[in-house]
Amino acid sequence: SEFKQEQETFAREARADQGHAHTEVQVETAAQSARLVETLAANPDPKFQNSQFLQFMSRMSRGEIVAEGNGVKEVSQQPLHAAEG
């Protein structure tokens, strides 16, 4: 699917560019979120398609929201990349 191709490209870019502020855990969380979004988005039920949870996980999969400590935070529109380490 187009979504899966976009996420694969995103993952390749994240691995290729290790100089940005996102941690490897955040990148992995985004990848896991993307897989969950793909599964949920395949359900045609409008209840799933319009859910706040799906919207939240979509934003997390794109790196707009990242896990930090025991919470999450909204970040700028920069692409999600793994930090050196």
PDB file of C-alpha atoms in Angstrom:
ATOM      1  CA  SER A   1       0.000   0.000   0.000  1.00  0.00           C
ATOM      2  CA  GLU A   2       1.012   3.625  -0.405  1.00  0.00           C
ATOM      3  CA  PHE A   3       1.044   4.047   3.373  1.00  0.00           C
ATOM      4  CA  LYS A   4       3.395   1.094   3.817  1.00  0.00           C
ATOM      5  CA  GLN A   5       5.763   2.450   1.134  1.00  0.00           C
ATOM      6  CA  GLU A   6       5.790   5.837   2.845  1.00  0.00           C
ATOM      7  CA  GLN A   7       6.586   4.240   6.190  1.00  0.00           C
ATOM      8  CA  GLU A   8       9.382   2.110   4.688  1.00  0.00           C
ATOM      9  CA  THR A   9      10.909   5.238   3.140  1.00  0.00           C
ATOM     10  CA  PHE A  10      10.586   6.984   6.487  1.00  0.00           C
ATOM     11  CA  ALA A  11      12.347   4.110   8.271  1.00  0.00           C
ATOM     12  CA  ARG A  12      15.206   4.082   5.725  1.00  0.00           C
ATOM     13  CA  GLU A  13      15.696   7.834   6.129  1.00  0.00           C
ATOM     14  CA  ALA A  14      15.650   7.501   9.904  1.00  0.00           C
ATOM     15  CA  ARG A  15      18.385   4.870   9.766  1.00  0.00           C
ATOM     16  CA  ALA A  16      20.443   6.825   7.209  1.00  0.00           C
ATOM     17  CA  ASP A  17      20.485  10.128   9.078  1.00  0.00           C
ATOM     18  CA  GLN A  18      21.668   9.614  12.623  1.00  0.00           C
ATOM     19  CA  GLY A  19      22.293  13.305  13.484  1.00  0.00           C
ATOM     20  CA  HIS A  20      18.887  14.526  14.665  1.00  0.00           C
ATOM     21  CA  ALA A  21      17.425  14.712  18.149  1.00  0.00           C
ATOM     22  CA  HIS A  22      15.050  11.723  18.092  1.00  0.00           C
ATOM     23  CA  THR A  23      16.167   8.625  19.951  1.00  0.00           C
ATOM     24  CA  GLU A  24      16.218   5.120  18.537  1.00  0.00           C
ATOM     25  CA  VAL A  25      13.384   4.249  20.914  1.00  0.00           C
ATOM     26  CA  GLN A  26      11.291   7.080  19.466  1.00  0.00           C
ATOM     27  CA  VAL A  27      12.019   5.886  15.937  1.00  0.00           C
ATOM     28  CA  GLU A  28      11.056   2.324  16.871  1.00  0.00           C
ATOM     29  CA  THR A  29       7.900   3.575  18.583  1.00  0.00           C
ATOM     30  CA  ALA A  30       6.998   5.429  15.393  1.00  0.00           C
ATOM     31  CA  ALA A  31       7.561   2.276  13.345  1.00  0.00           C
ATOM     32  CA  GLN A  32       5.374   0.203  15.693  1.00  0.00           C
ATOM     33  CA  SER A  33       2.720   2.934  15.572  1.00  0.00           C
ATOM     34  CA  ALA A  34       2.793   2.830  11.770  1.00  0.00           C
ATOM     35  CA  ARG A  35       2.143  -0.908  11.781  1.00  0.00           C
ATOM     36  CA  LEU A  36      -0.785  -0.440  14.159  1.00  0.00           C
ATOM     37  CA  VAL A  37      -2.183   2.403  12.038  1.00  0.00           C
ATOM     38  CA  GLU A  38      -1.997   0.233   8.943  1.00  0.00           C
ATOM     39  CA  THR A  39      -3.934  -2.533  10.698  1.00  0.00           C
ATOM     40  CA  LEU A  40      -6.585  -0.181  12.096  1.00  0.00           C
ATOM     41  CA  ALA A  41      -6.931   1.755   8.842  1.00  0.00           C
ATOM     42  CA  ALA A  42      -7.749  -1.488   7.013  1.00  0.00           C
ATOM     43  CA  ASN A  43     -10.987  -1.756   9.006  1.00  0.00           C
ATOM     44  CA  PRO A  44     -13.745  -0.048   6.991  1.00  0.00           C
ATOM     45  CA  ASP A  45     -15.852   0.687  10.095  1.00  0.00           C
ATOM     46  CA  PRO A  46     -16.225   4.501  10.393  1.00  0.00           C
ATOM     47  CA  LYS A  47     -15.838   4.087  14.151  1.00  0.00           C
ATOM     48  CA  PHE A  48     -12.193   3.071  13.549  1.00  0.00           C
ATOM     49  CA  GLN A  49     -11.585   5.431  10.643  1.00  0.00           C
ATOM     50  CA  ASN A  50     -12.675   8.474  12.660  1.00  0.00           C
ATOM     51  CA  SER A  51     -11.266   7.490  16.042  1.00  0.00           C
ATOM     52  CA  GLN A  52      -9.057   9.843  18.022  1.00  0.00           C
ATOM     53  CA  PHE A  53      -6.809   6.876  18.809  1.00  0.00           C
ATOM     54  CA  LEU A  54      -6.141   6.274  15.103  1.00  0.00           C
ATOM     55  CA  GLN A  55      -5.415   9.974  14.609  1.00  0.00           C
ATOM     56  CA  PHE A  56      -3.054   9.965  17.603  1.00  0.00           C
ATOM     57  CA  MET A  57      -1.205   6.862  16.406  1.00  0.00           C
ATOM     58  CA  SER A  58      -0.957   8.321  12.877  1.00  0.00           C
ATOM     59  CA  ARG A  59       0.676  11.444  14.286  1.00  0.00           C
ATOM     60  CA  MET A  60       3.024   9.296  16.362  1.00  0.00           C
ATOM     61  CA  SER A  61       3.938   7.203  13.298  1.00  0.00           C
ATOM     62  CA  ARG A  62       4.900  10.409  11.450  1.00  0.00           C
ATOM     63  CA  GLY A  63       7.005  11.673  14.361  1.00  0.00           C
ATOM     64  CA  GLU A  64       4.730  14.609  15.159  1.00  0.00           C
ATOM     65  CA  ILE A  65       4.270  13.201  18.669  1.00  0.00           C
ATOM     66  CA  VAL A  66       7.056  11.317  20.451  1.00  0.00           C
ATOM     67  CA  ALA A  67       7.266   9.295  23.639  1.00  0.00           C
ATOM     68  CA  GLU A  68       9.428  10.956  26.255  1.00  0.00           C
ATOM     69  CA  GLY A  69       9.800   9.604  29.766  1.00  0.00           C
ATOM     70  CA  ASN A  70       6.378   8.576  31.040  1.00  0.00           C
ATOM     71  CA  GLY A  71       4.492  10.764  28.614  1.00  0.00           C
ATOM     72  CA  VAL A  72       4.308  12.070  25.094  1.00  0.00           C
ATOM     73  CA  LYS A  73       5.119  15.453  23.627  1.00  0.00           C
ATOM     74  CA  GLU A  74       4.284  17.245  20.422  1.00  0.00           C
ATOM     75  CA  VAL A  75       7.324  18.169  18.370  1.00  0.00           C
ATOM     76  CA  SER A  76       7.976  20.495  15.462  1.00  0.00           C
ATOM     77  CA  GLN A  77       7.272  19.314  11.937  1.00  0.00           C
ATOM     78  CA  GLN A  78      10.843  18.057  11.452  1.00  0.00           C
ATOM     79  CA  PRO A  79      11.136  14.486  10.198  1.00  0.00           C
ATOM     80  CA  LEU A  80      11.713  11.784  12.786  1.00  0.00           C
ATOM     81  CA  HIS A  81      15.330  10.612  12.758  1.00  0.00           C
ATOM     82  CA  ALA A  82      17.324   8.482  15.172  1.00  0.00           C
ATOM     83  CA  ALA A  83      19.951  10.134  17.330  1.00  0.00           C
ATOM     84  CA  GLU A  84      23.564   9.027  17.214  1.00  0.00           C
ATOM     85  CA  GLY A  85      24.327   6.277  19.579  1.00  0.00           C
TER      86      GLY A  85
END
